[in-house]
Coordinates of C-alpha atoms in Angstrom, one line a residue:
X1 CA 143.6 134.1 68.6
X2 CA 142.6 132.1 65.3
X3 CA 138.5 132.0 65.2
X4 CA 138.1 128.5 65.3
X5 CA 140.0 128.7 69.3
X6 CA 138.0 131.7 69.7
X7 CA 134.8 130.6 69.4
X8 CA 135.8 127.1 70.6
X9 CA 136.5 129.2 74.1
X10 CA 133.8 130.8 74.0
X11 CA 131.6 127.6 73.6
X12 CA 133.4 125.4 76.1
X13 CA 133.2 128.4 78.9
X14 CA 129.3 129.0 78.1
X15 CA 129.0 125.8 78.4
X16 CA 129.8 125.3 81.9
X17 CA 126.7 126.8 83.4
X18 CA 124.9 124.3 82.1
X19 CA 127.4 121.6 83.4
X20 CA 129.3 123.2 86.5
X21 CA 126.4 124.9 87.5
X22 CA 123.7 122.8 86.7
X23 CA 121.0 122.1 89.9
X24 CA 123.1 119.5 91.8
X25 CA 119.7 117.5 92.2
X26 CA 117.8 117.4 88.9
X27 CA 120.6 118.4 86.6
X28 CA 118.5 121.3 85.4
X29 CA 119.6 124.7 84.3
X30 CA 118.8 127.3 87.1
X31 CA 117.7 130.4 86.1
X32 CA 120.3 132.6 87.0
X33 CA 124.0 133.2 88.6
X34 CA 125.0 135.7 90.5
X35 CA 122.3 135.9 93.7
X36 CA 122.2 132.7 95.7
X37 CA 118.0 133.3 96.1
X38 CA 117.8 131.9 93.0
X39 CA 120.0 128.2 93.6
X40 CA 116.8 126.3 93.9
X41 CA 114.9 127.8 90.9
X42 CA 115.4 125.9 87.7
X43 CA 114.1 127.2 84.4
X44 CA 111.6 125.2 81.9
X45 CA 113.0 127.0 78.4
X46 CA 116.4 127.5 80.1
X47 CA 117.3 123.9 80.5
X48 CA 115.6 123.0 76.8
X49 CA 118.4 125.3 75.6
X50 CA 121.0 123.8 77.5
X51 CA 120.0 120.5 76.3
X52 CA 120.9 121.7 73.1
X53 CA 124.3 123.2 74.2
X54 CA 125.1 119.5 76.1
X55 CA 124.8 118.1 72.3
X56 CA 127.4 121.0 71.3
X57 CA 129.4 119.8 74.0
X58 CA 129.7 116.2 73.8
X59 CA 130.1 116.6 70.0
X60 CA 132.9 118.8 69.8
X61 CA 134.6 117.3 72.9
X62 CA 134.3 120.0 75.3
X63 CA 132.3 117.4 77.7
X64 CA 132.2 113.6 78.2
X65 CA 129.8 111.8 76.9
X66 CA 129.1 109.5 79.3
X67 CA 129.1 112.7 81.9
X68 CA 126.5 114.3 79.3
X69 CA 124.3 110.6 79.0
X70 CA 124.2 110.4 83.3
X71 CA 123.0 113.9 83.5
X72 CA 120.3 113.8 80.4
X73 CA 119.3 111.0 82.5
X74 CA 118.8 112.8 85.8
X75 CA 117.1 115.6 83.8
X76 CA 114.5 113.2 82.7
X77 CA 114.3 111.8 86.0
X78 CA 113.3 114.9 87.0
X79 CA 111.0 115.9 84.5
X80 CA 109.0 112.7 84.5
X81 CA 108.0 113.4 88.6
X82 CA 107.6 116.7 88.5
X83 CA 104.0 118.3 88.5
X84 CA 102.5 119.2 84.7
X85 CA 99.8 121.3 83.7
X86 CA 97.7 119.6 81.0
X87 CA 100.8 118.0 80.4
X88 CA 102.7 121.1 80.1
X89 CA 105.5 122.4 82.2
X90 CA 105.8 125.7 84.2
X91 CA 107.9 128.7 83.3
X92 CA 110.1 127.6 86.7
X93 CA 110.7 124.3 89.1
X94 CA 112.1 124.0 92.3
X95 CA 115.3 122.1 91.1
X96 CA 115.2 119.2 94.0
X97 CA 111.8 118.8 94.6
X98 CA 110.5 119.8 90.8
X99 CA 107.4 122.0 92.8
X100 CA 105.7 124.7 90.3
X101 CA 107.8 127.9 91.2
X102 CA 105.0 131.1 90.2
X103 CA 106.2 132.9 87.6
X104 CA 103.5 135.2 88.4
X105 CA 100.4 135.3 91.0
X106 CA 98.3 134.4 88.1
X107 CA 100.9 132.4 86.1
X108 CA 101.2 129.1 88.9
X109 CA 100.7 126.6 85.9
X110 CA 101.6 125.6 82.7
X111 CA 103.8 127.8 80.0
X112 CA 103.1 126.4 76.6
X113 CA 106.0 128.7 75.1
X114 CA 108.7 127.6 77.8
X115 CA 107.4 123.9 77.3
X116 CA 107.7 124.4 73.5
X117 CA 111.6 125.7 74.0
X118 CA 111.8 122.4 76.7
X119 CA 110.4 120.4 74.0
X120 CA 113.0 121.6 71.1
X121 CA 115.5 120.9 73.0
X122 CA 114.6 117.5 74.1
X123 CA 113.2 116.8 70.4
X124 CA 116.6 117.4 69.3
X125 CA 118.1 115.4 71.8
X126 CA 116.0 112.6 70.9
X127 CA 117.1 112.4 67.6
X128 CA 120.8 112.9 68.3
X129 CA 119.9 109.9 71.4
X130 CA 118.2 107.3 68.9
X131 CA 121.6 105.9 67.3
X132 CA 123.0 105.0 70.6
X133 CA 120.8 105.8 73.5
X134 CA 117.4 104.2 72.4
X135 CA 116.0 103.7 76.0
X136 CA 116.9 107.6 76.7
X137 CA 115.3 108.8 73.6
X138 CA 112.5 106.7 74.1
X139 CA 111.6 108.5 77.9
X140 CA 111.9 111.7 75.7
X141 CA 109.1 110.3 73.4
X142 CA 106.4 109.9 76.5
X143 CA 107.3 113.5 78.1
X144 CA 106.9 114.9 74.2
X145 CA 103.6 112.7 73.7
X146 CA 101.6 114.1 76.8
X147 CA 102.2 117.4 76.7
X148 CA 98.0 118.8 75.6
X149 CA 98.4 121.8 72.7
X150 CA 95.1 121.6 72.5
X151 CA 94.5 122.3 75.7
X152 CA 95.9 125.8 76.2
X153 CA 93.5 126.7 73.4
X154 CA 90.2 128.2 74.6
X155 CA 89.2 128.2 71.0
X156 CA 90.5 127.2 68.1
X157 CA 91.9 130.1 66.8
X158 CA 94.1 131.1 70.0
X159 CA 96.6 129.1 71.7
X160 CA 97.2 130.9 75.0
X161 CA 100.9 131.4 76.7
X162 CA 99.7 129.8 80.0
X163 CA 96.9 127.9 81.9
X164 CA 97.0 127.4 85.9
X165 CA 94.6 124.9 87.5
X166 CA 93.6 128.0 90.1
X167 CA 93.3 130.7 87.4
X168 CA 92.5 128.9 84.0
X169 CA 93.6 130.4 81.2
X170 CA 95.9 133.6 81.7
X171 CA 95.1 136.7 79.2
X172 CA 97.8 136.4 76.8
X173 CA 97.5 134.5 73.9
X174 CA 100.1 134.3 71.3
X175 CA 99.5 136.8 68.9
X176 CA 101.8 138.8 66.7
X177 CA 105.6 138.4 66.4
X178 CA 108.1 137.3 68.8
X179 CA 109.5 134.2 70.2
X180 CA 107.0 132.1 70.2
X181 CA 106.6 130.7 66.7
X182 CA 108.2 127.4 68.2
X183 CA 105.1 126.5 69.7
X184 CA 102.9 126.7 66.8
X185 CA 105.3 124.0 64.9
X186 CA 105.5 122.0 67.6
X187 CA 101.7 121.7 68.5
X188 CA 100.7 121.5 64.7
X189 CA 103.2 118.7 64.7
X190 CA 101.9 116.8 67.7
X191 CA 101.1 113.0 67.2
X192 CA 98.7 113.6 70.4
X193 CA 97.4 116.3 70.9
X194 CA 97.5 118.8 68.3
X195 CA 96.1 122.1 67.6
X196 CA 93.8 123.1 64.8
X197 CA 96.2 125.3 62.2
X198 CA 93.4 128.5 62.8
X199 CA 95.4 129.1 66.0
X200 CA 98.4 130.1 63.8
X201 CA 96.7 131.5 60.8
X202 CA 94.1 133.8 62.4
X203 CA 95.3 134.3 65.7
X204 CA 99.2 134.6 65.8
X205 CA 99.1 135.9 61.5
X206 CA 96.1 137.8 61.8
X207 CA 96.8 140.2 64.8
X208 CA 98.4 144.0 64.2
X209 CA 102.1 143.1 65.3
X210 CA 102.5 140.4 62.6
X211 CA 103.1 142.4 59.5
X212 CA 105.6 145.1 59.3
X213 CA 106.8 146.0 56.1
X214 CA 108.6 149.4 56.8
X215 CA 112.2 150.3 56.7
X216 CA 115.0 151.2 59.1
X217 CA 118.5 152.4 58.1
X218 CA 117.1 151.4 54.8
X219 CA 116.4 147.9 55.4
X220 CA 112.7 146.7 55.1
X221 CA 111.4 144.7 58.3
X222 CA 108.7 142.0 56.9
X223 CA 107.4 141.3 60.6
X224 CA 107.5 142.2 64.0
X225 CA 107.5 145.6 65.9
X226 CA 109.3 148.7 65.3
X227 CA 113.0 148.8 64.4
X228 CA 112.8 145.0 65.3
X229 CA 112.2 144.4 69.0
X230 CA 115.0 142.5 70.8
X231 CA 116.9 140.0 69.3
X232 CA 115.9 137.0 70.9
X233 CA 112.6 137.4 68.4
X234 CA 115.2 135.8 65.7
X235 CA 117.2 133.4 68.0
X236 CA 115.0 131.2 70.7
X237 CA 112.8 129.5 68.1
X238 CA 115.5 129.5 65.4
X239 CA 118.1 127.1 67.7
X240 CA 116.4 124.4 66.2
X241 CA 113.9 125.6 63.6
X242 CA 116.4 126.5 60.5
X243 CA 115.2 129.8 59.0
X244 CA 117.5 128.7 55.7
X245 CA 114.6 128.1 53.3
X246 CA 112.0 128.5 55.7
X247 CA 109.2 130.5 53.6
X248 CA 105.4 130.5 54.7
X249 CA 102.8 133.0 52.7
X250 CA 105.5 135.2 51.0
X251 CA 107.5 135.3 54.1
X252 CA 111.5 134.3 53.9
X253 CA 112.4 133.6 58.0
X254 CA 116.0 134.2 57.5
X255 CA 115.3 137.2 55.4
X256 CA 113.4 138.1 58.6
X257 CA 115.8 137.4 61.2
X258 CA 119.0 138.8 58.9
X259 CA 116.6 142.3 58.7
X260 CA 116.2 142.2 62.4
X261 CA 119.6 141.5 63.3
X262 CA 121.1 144.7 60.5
X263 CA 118.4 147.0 61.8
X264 CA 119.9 146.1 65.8
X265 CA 123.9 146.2 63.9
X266 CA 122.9 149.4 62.2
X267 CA 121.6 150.9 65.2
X268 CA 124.2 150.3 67.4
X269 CA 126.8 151.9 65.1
X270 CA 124.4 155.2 64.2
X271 CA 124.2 155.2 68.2
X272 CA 121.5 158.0 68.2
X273 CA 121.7 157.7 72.5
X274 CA 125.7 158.5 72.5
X275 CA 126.4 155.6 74.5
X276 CA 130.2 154.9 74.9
X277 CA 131.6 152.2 72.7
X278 CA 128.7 151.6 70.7
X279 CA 129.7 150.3 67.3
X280 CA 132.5 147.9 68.3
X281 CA 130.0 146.3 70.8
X282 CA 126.7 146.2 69.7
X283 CA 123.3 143.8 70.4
X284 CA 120.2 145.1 72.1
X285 CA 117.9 142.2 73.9
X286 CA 116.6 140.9 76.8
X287 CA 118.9 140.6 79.7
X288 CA 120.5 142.1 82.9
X289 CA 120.9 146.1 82.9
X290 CA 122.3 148.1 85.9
X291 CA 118.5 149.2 86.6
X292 CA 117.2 145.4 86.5
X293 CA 116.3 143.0 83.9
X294 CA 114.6 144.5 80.9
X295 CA 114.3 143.9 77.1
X296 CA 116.4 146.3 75.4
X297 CA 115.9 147.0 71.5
X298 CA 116.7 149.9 69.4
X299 CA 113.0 150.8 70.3
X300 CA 114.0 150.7 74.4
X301 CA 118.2 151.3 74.4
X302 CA 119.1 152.0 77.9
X303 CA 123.1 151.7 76.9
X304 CA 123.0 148.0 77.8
X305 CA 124.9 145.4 75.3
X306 CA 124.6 141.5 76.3
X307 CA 127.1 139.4 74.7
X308 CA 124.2 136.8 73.4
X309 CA 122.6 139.2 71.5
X310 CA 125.6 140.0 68.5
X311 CA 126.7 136.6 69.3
X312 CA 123.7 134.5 68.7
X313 CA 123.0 136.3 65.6
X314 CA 126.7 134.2 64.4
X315 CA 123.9 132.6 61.3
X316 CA 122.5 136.4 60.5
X317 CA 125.5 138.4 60.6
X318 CA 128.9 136.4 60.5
X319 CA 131.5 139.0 60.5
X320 CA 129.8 141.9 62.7
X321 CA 128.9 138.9 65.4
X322 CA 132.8 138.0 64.9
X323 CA 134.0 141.3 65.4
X324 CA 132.4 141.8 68.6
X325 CA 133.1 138.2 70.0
X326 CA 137.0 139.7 69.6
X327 CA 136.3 142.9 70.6
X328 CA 134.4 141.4 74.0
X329 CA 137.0 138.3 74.4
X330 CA 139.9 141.3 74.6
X331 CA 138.7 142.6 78.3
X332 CA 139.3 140.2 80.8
X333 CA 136.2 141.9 83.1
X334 CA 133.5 140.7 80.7
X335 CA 134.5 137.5 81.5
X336 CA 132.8 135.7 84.5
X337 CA 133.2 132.2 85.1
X338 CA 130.9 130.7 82.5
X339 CA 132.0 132.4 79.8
X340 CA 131.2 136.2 79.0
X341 CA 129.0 138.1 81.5
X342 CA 125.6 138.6 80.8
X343 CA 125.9 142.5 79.9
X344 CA 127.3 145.4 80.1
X345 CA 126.9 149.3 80.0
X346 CA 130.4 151.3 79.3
X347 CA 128.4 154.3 80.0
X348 CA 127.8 153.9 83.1
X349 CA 130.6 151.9 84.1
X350 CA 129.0 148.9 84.7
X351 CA 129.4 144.7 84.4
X352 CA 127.2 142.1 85.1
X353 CA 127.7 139.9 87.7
X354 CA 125.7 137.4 86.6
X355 CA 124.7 134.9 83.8
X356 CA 121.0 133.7 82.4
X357 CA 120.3 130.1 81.3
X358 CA 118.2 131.7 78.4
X359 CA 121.2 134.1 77.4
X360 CA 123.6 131.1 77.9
X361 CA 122.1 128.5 75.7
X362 CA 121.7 130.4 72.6
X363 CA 125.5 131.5 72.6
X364 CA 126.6 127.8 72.2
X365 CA 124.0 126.9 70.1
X366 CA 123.3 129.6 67.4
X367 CA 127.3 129.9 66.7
X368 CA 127.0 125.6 66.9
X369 CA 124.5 126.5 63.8
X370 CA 126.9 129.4 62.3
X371 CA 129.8 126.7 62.1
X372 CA 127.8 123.3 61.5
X373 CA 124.3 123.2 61.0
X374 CA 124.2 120.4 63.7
X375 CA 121.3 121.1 65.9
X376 CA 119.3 122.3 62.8
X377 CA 119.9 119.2 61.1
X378 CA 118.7 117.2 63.9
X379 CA 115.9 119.6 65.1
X380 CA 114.8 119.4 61.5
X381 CA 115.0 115.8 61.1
X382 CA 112.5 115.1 63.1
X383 CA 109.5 113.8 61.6
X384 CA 106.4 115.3 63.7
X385 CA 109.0 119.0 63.3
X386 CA 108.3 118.5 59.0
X387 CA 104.1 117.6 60.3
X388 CA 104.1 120.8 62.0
X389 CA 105.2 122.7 59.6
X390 CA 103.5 121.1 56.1
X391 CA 100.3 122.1 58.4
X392 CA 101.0 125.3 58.6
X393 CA 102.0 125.7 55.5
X394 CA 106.0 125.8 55.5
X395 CA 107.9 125.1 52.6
X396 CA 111.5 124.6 54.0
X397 CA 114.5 122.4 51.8
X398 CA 114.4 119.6 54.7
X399 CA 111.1 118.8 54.0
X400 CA 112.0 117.6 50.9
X401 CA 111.3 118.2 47.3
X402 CA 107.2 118.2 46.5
X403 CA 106.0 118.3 49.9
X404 CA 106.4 122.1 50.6

């Protein structure tokens, strides 16, 4: 199969979950496939992804547009009765009556890094919406505006990951490196209610997970834990934040992300656990594993390769994330009906039966980036995204020459 029809199929079937098997009610990505407990529960960060993968969809003809303009609609619906947490949303919804699902028993509130994925995705929307679709976009403009930054930080120097209205502020504050550098942009950037820019520089900079600086498989790691962490470190944020040009204090983000990404390659194909097939499948991250969901990095390999990790890295590592889109798209049982399955274990002789809005999303999107640019330029474009980051202190190439 030429590449362009391979990864055309591999878009259009990803897709689906977010179409197909979107909440019949609110038009919201549910968590998971594969165990009807979860029908009702919609995901926060999920459904920000898919928004993104809807743009892929109507653009490259895989969807309708109207189809994709009367669900957006629904979505917002949705989103605009649901309850908020200092204007934030929580990890997960009921999908028909839009009721705070618990993530946790202290975590019954607001999750400013799932509202910060929510947001990019609906950021991005907005901007691809404004052209045609001004009322849309414009409903995207009051759920973005009241959403309080501010008001996750206890202090100035600490944004924290959640706040419940029964339990206050939970005891994880964003520190170190991981997914969450989204939220940082997006709350500097806020018209509304912004953060102050010590949050980011002496509480998600300043911590002991920030800075690496070591080597693995003799490829130096600026940031981050340990041989890397999982890959979704150099994916979630990055669907819309382009890492091309992105520099901040010395460090280069796709320099970053392309370390990450070689180190998780280069593992896989040293295969220091023996695992069967290693090599010509390889990407460690979060996802289903046949002893339960768990976040899987060369630091934690339990023989467990999810599709959306080698695929996603598409802008990092073209041909390796090639080579094992092939090498996956060959065996008919690693497909399931939206697209590939969520992982797999050769080892042990296992397949998923299931499929994750948060593994889902960045499949269509990040190899949407590999081929286009598209949701980067539009992510990009927008102008409280180039705020965010000139507070921060981002130079990047869509900000423009002199304003670094």
């Amino acid at each position: 199969m030429r590449t362009a029809a391979l990864l055309d199929r591999i878009q259009s079937e990803t897709l689906r979950y977010f179409t197909e098997f979107a909440h019949p009610v609110s038009g919201m990505a549910r968590e998971r496939y594969g165990d009807d407990r979860w029908l009702d529960t919609v995901t926060t960060g999920g459904t920000g992804f898919g928004l993104m993968a809807l743009i892929v969809g109507a653009e490259r003809g895989f969807v309708p547009r109207d189809a994709v303009l009367a669900q957006i609609d629904r979505i917002l619906a949705h989103l605009e009765a649901a309850p908020r947490h200092r204007g934030a949303f929580p990890h997960w919804m009921h999908g028909a009556t839009g009721a705070t699902i618990a993530f946790s028993p202290r975590d019954d509130g607001g999750d400013i890094v799932e509202t910060a994925f929510l947001m990019m995705g609906l950021l991005t929307l907005r901007q691809w919406l404004a052209p045609f679709a001004p009322a849309l976009a414009a409903r995207i403009q009051a759920l973005w505006w009241a959403v309080d930054w501010a008001g996750f930080c206890p202090t100035p120097d600490r944004l924290h990951w959640h706040w419940s209205p029964n339990h206050g502020f939970g005891r994880l504050a964003l520190m170190g490196w991981h997914e969450g550098l989204i939220a940082f942009v997006l709350a500097a950037g806020s018209p509304t209610h912004p953060i102050a820019p010590e949050a980011y520089t002496e509480g998600w900079k300043q911590s002991p997970g920030f800075r690496n600086g070591q080597s693995w498989h003799r490829i130096r790691l600026p940031l981050g834990p340990a041989l890397g962490g999982p890959l979704f470190f150099s994916q979630y944020s990055f669907l819309g934040l382009d890492p091309r040009g992105l520099v901040e204090d010395g460090i280069d983000y796709f320099a970053q992300n392309r370390a990450q990404t070689r180190i998780n390659h280069a593992h896989c194909v040293e295969n220091p656990g023996k695992f069967k097939d290693y090599g010509t499948f390889w990407g460690l991250t979060a996802c289903d594993g046949p002893d339960g969901y768990g976040a899987f990095s060369p630091a934690n390999d339990r023989g467990v390769i999810a599709p959306t990790a080698a695929l996603a890295a598409a802008p990092y590592l073209p041909r390796a994330s090639l080579s094992a889109a092939r090498a996956m798209a060959a065996r008919p049982e690693l497909w399931g009906p939206f697209g590939l399955v969520d992982a797999f274990d050769d080892t042990r002789g296992w397949v998923a039966a299931s499929h994750l809005a948060i593994d889902q999303g960045p499949i269509v999107g990040m190899i949407e980036n590999a081929r286009t640019g598209l949701l980067w330029r539009l992510f990009m474009s927008a102008p409280e995204v180039k705020t965010g980051l000139r507070r921060l202190g981002f130079a990047s190439p869509h900000l423009g020459p002199d304003r670094g």
